[in-house]
Coordinates of C-alpha atoms and ligand atoms in Angstrom, one line a residue:
X1 CA -68.9 74.5 23.4
X2 CA -65.1 73.5 23.8
X3 CA -62.3 74.0 21.4
X4 CA -59.5 71.5 22.3
X5 CA -56.4 70.8 20.7
X6 CA -55.8 67.2 19.4
X7 CA -52.2 67.2 19.8
X8 CA -49.7 65.7 17.1
X9 CA -51.0 64.8 13.9
X10 CA -48.6 63.1 11.3
X11 CA -46.0 64.6 13.2
X12 CA -47.1 67.9 12.7
X13 CA -47.8 70.0 15.9
X14 CA -51.2 71.8 16.5
X15 CA -50.3 75.2 15.8
X16 CA -48.6 74.1 12.6
X17 CA -51.3 72.4 10.8
X18 CA -53.6 73.8 8.0
X19 CA -56.8 71.7 9.0
X20 CA -57.2 70.5 12.7
X21 CA -55.8 73.5 14.6
X22 CA -58.5 73.8 16.3
X23 CA -61.1 71.1 17.3
X24 CA -64.5 71.5 18.9
X25 CA -65.1 68.1 20.1
X26 CA -68.8 68.0 21.0
X27 CA -71.0 65.7 22.7
X28 CA -74.0 66.0 20.6
X29 CA -75.2 68.3 17.7
X30 CA -77.8 68.8 15.1
X31 CA -75.0 68.5 12.3
X32 CA -71.3 69.3 12.3
X33 CA -72.1 70.8 9.2
X34 CA -74.6 73.4 10.5
X35 CA -72.1 74.0 13.7
X36 CA -69.0 74.8 11.1
X37 CA -71.6 77.1 9.3
X38 CA -71.9 78.8 12.8
X39 CA -68.5 79.0 13.1
X40 CA -68.0 80.3 9.8
X41 CA -70.4 83.0 10.5
X42 CA -68.8 84.0 13.7
X43 CA -65.2 84.4 12.1
X44 CA -63.7 80.8 12.9
X45 CA -60.4 80.4 10.8
X46 CA -59.8 78.1 7.9
X47 CA -58.9 74.6 9.1
X48 CA -61.2 74.7 11.8
X49 CA -62.8 71.3 12.7
X50 CA -66.1 70.1 14.3
X51 CA -66.5 66.2 16.0
X52 CA -69.3 64.7 17.6
X53 CA -70.1 61.6 19.1
X54 CA -73.9 62.3 17.7
X55 CA -76.0 64.0 15.3
X56 CA -79.4 64.5 15.8
X57 CA -80.1 66.0 12.6
X58 CA -76.8 64.3 10.0
X59 CA -76.8 65.4 6.8
X60 CA -76.2 63.0 3.7
X61 CA -76.1 64.2 0.0
X62 CA -79.0 64.8 -2.1
X63 CA -81.0 65.6 1.1
X64 CA -80.6 62.0 2.9
X65 CA -80.0 61.6 6.4
X66 CA -77.1 60.5 7.8
X67 CA -77.2 57.7 10.6
X68 CA -74.2 57.4 13.1
X69 CA -74.7 55.1 16.1
X70 CA -73.5 57.1 19.2
X71 CA -69.9 57.1 19.9
X72 CA -69.0 54.6 17.2
X73 CA -69.0 56.8 14.4
X74 CA -66.3 59.3 13.5
X75 CA -68.5 62.4 12.5
X76 CA -66.1 65.3 11.1
X77 CA -66.7 68.7 9.4
X78 CA -64.0 71.1 8.3
X79 CA -63.9 74.7 7.4
X80 CA -62.1 75.6 4.1
X81 CA -61.4 78.5 2.1
X82 CA -59.4 77.6 -0.7
X83 CA -58.1 79.8 -3.4
X84 CA -59.7 77.7 -6.2
X85 CA -62.2 78.6 -9.2
X86 CA -65.9 77.4 -8.1
X87 CA -65.7 74.9 -10.9
X88 CA -62.9 73.0 -9.1
X89 CA -64.4 73.4 -5.9
X90 CA -65.6 69.4 -6.3
X91 CA -61.9 68.4 -5.7
X92 CA -62.3 69.0 -2.1
X93 CA -64.7 66.2 -2.2
X94 CA -62.3 64.0 -3.6
X95 CA -59.8 65.2 -0.8
X96 CA -62.3 64.0 1.3
X97 CA -62.7 60.6 -0.1
X98 CA -58.7 60.1 -0.5
X99 CA -58.5 60.9 3.2
X100 CA -60.6 58.5 4.4
X101 CA -59.2 56.0 2.3
X102 CA -55.8 56.3 3.7
X103 CA -56.9 56.7 7.2
X104 CA -58.7 53.4 6.7
X105 CA -56.1 51.3 5.0
X106 CA -54.0 52.3 8.2
X107 CA -56.7 50.5 10.1
X108 CA -56.2 47.7 7.7
X109 CA -59.0 47.8 5.2
X110 CA -58.7 48.2 1.3
X111 CA -61.7 50.4 0.5
X112 CA -62.4 51.6 -3.0
X113 CA -64.0 54.9 -4.0
X114 CA -66.9 55.4 -6.5
X115 CA -67.2 58.4 -7.9
X116 CA -67.3 61.0 -6.8
X117 CA -66.7 60.3 -3.3
X118 CA -68.2 57.2 -1.7
X119 CA -65.8 54.9 0.3
X120 CA -67.0 51.7 0.0
X121 CA -65.6 47.9 0.7
X122 CA -67.4 44.7 -0.8
X123 CA -70.1 47.5 -2.1
X124 CA -71.5 48.8 1.2
X125 CA -70.9 52.0 2.3
X126 CA -67.8 52.8 4.9
X127 CA -67.9 56.5 4.8
X128 CA -69.5 59.2 3.0
X129 CA -68.1 62.8 2.0
X130 CA -70.3 66.0 2.2
X131 CA -68.8 69.0 0.4
X132 CA -71.0 72.1 0.6
X133 CA -70.1 75.2 -1.0
X134 CA -70.7 78.9 -0.4
X135 CA -70.2 81.5 -3.1
X136 CA -69.6 85.2 -2.6
X137 CA -71.9 88.0 -4.3
X138 CA -69.5 88.3 -6.8
X139 CA -70.0 84.2 -7.3
X140 CA -66.4 83.5 -6.1
X141 CA -66.1 80.7 -3.9
X142 CA -66.2 81.6 0.1
X143 CA -65.8 78.4 1.7
X144 CA -66.5 75.1 1.5
X145 CA -67.5 73.3 4.3
X146 CA -66.4 69.7 4.1
X147 CA -68.1 66.8 6.2
X148 CA -67.1 63.4 6.7
X149 CA -68.9 60.4 8.2
X150 CA -66.7 57.0 8.9
X151 CA -68.6 54.1 10.2
X152 CA -65.9 53.0 13.1
X153 CA -66.8 50.7 15.5
X154 CA -70.8 50.0 14.9
X155 CA -71.3 46.4 15.5
X156 CA -74.3 46.2 13.9
X157 CA -76.7 48.6 11.6
X158 CA -80.5 49.2 11.7
X159 CA -82.5 46.8 9.1
X160 CA -82.7 49.3 6.5
X161 CA -79.0 50.0 6.4
X162 CA -77.4 46.4 7.3
X163 CA -77.0 45.3 3.5
X164 CA -76.0 48.9 2.1
X165 CA -73.5 49.9 5.2
X166 CA -70.2 48.8 6.6
X167 CA -67.8 49.6 9.7
X168 CA -64.2 49.0 10.6
X169 CA -65.2 46.6 13.2
X170 CA -67.6 44.4 11.0
X171 CA -64.9 44.3 8.5
X172 CA -62.1 43.6 10.7
X173 CA -63.8 41.7 13.5
X174 CA -62.0 43.9 16.4
X175 CA -62.8 47.1 18.2
X176 CA -61.4 50.3 16.6
X177 CA -60.7 53.7 18.5
X178 CA -62.8 56.4 16.7
X179 CA -60.1 59.1 18.1
X180 CA -57.1 57.1 16.5
X181 CA -59.1 57.3 13.0
X182 CA -59.9 60.9 13.7
X183 CA -56.2 61.6 14.0
X184 CA -55.1 59.7 11.1
X185 CA -57.9 61.5 8.8
X186 CA -57.0 65.1 9.9
X187 CA -53.4 64.3 9.1
X188 CA -54.2 63.0 5.7
X189 CA -56.3 66.2 5.1
X190 CA -53.9 68.1 6.2
X191 CA -51.3 66.6 4.1
X192 CA -53.4 66.4 0.9
X193 CA -54.7 70.2 1.4
X194 CA -51.2 71.1 1.3
X195 CA -50.5 69.2 -1.6
X196 CA -53.6 70.7 -3.6
X197 CA -52.5 74.3 -2.4
X198 CA -48.9 73.6 -3.4
X199 CA -49.4 71.8 -6.6
X200 CA -52.7 71.5 -7.9
X201 CA -55.3 68.5 -7.8
X202 CA -53.1 66.4 -10.1
X203 CA -51.3 64.2 -7.2
X204 CA -54.8 64.0 -5.7
X205 CA -56.4 62.9 -8.3
X206 CA -53.9 60.3 -9.7
X207 CA -54.3 58.7 -5.8
X208 CA -58.0 58.7 -6.2
X209 CA -57.9 56.9 -9.5
X210 CA -55.8 54.4 -8.1
X211 CA -58.8 53.6 -5.5
X212 CA -61.4 54.2 -7.9
X213 CA -64.2 51.8 -8.6
X214 CA -65.7 53.6 -10.8
X215 CA -63.2 54.2 -14.0
X216 CA -63.7 51.8 -16.8
X217 CA -66.9 50.4 -15.4
X218 CA -70.3 50.7 -17.4
X219 CA -72.0 53.9 -15.8
X220 CA -75.7 55.6 -16.4
X221 CA -75.7 59.1 -16.2
X222 CA -79.0 60.7 -13.9
X223 CA -80.2 61.6 -17.5
X224 CA -80.3 58.1 -18.6
X225 CA -77.3 58.2 -20.9
X226 CA -74.9 55.0 -20.8
X227 CA -71.1 54.3 -21.4
X228 CA -67.8 53.6 -19.8
X229 CA -66.3 55.8 -17.4
X230 CA -63.1 56.8 -18.9
X231 CA -61.5 59.1 -16.5
X232 CA -61.8 62.1 -14.2
X233 CA -60.7 65.4 -15.5
X234 CA -58.9 68.1 -13.4
X235 CA -62.0 69.5 -11.9
X236 CA -63.1 66.3 -10.8
X237 CA -65.8 65.8 -13.6
X238 CA -66.5 62.2 -14.9
X239 CA -65.8 61.2 -18.6
X240 CA -67.9 59.1 -19.8
X241 CA -67.7 57.3 -23.6
X242 CA -71.1 56.4 -24.9
X243 CA -71.4 53.5 -27.5
X244 CA -71.8 55.6 -30.3
X245 CA -68.0 57.0 -29.5
X246 CA -69.5 60.6 -27.8
X247 CA -67.6 61.8 -24.9
X248 CA -69.6 63.1 -22.1
X249 CA -68.6 65.1 -19.3
X250 CA -70.6 64.7 -15.9
X251 CA -70.4 66.9 -13.2
X252 CA -73.4 66.8 -11.2
X253 CA -75.7 64.1 -9.9
X254 CA -75.4 60.6 -9.2
X255 CA -74.3 57.7 -11.9
X256 CA -75.3 53.9 -11.2
X257 CA -73.8 50.7 -12.4
X258 CA -70.5 50.9 -11.5
X259 CA -69.7 47.5 -9.7
X260 CA -69.6 46.8 -6.1
X261 CA -66.1 47.6 -5.1
Ligands
LIG1 C1 -73.5 61.0 2.2 O1 -74.1 61.0 1.9 O2 -72.5 59.7 1.5 C2 -72.3 61.8 2.7 C3 -72.4 61.8 4.4 C4 -72.1 63.0 4.9 C5 -72.2 62.3 6.4 C6 -71.0 63.9 7.3 S1 -71.0 63.1 8.8 C7 -70.2 64.4 9.4 C8 -70.9 65.7 8.6 N1 -72.1 66.1 9.3 C9 -73.0 66.0 8.6 O3 -74.5 66.4 9.0 N2 -72.9 65.5 7.6 C10 -71.6 65.1 7.4

């Protein structure tokens, strides 16, 4: 494994960055999430990044697989050790989705975010975010491994994904450089994480709300309750108003029924 500097990201030299001061750029790995967990166990500092051209066992949310398309997909995991209460750990996945949106907007597309962190264009998934938290024996947040997959330069997808997934290349009709998208993503993550540490999650959530496809939409919670998604609270939970006027706070699982972005 080789660790290497990726140069200057958003005007910050490598040694000034919170995220991306060290980037382990791998050709192939089981999962960049697993690799970060191994590095964390070996004492890697916060902000360490692993990227790979291909994952043999890429992980999605809820135990799903994440397909890449070797060399055409941006596969990134970041080690974070935030000073946040466990209940606010979901803010990191909002940071991930927002940083993806900023990075792909610079490539000329206008994505929307489906709560909590799917990045969509025209209802098809351009990127996914997986935030895996580990707590200490005392129940405090020890680390969050923030994993991001962006479909960058795939010309096509396997038949089972073709209706649900899309790449920058398919959207714009031109080639997109995975390394450039990576640098933009790391720059946006670094800037957003600084903001979160300095001023809390309000600015992050405001930027997320502007891109949300979920707020204002009718949604159904995992346990079958329906209503309109009104807002997200300061910990990223979805606030849903039911038809009988009750206010639900949804923190886990998935909602369905949000319109295609
Ligand atoms: C989702 O299900 O939407 C989340 C997908 C997250 C995929 C990324 S790719 C880089 C990192 N390594 C993994 O194994 N998963 C995440």
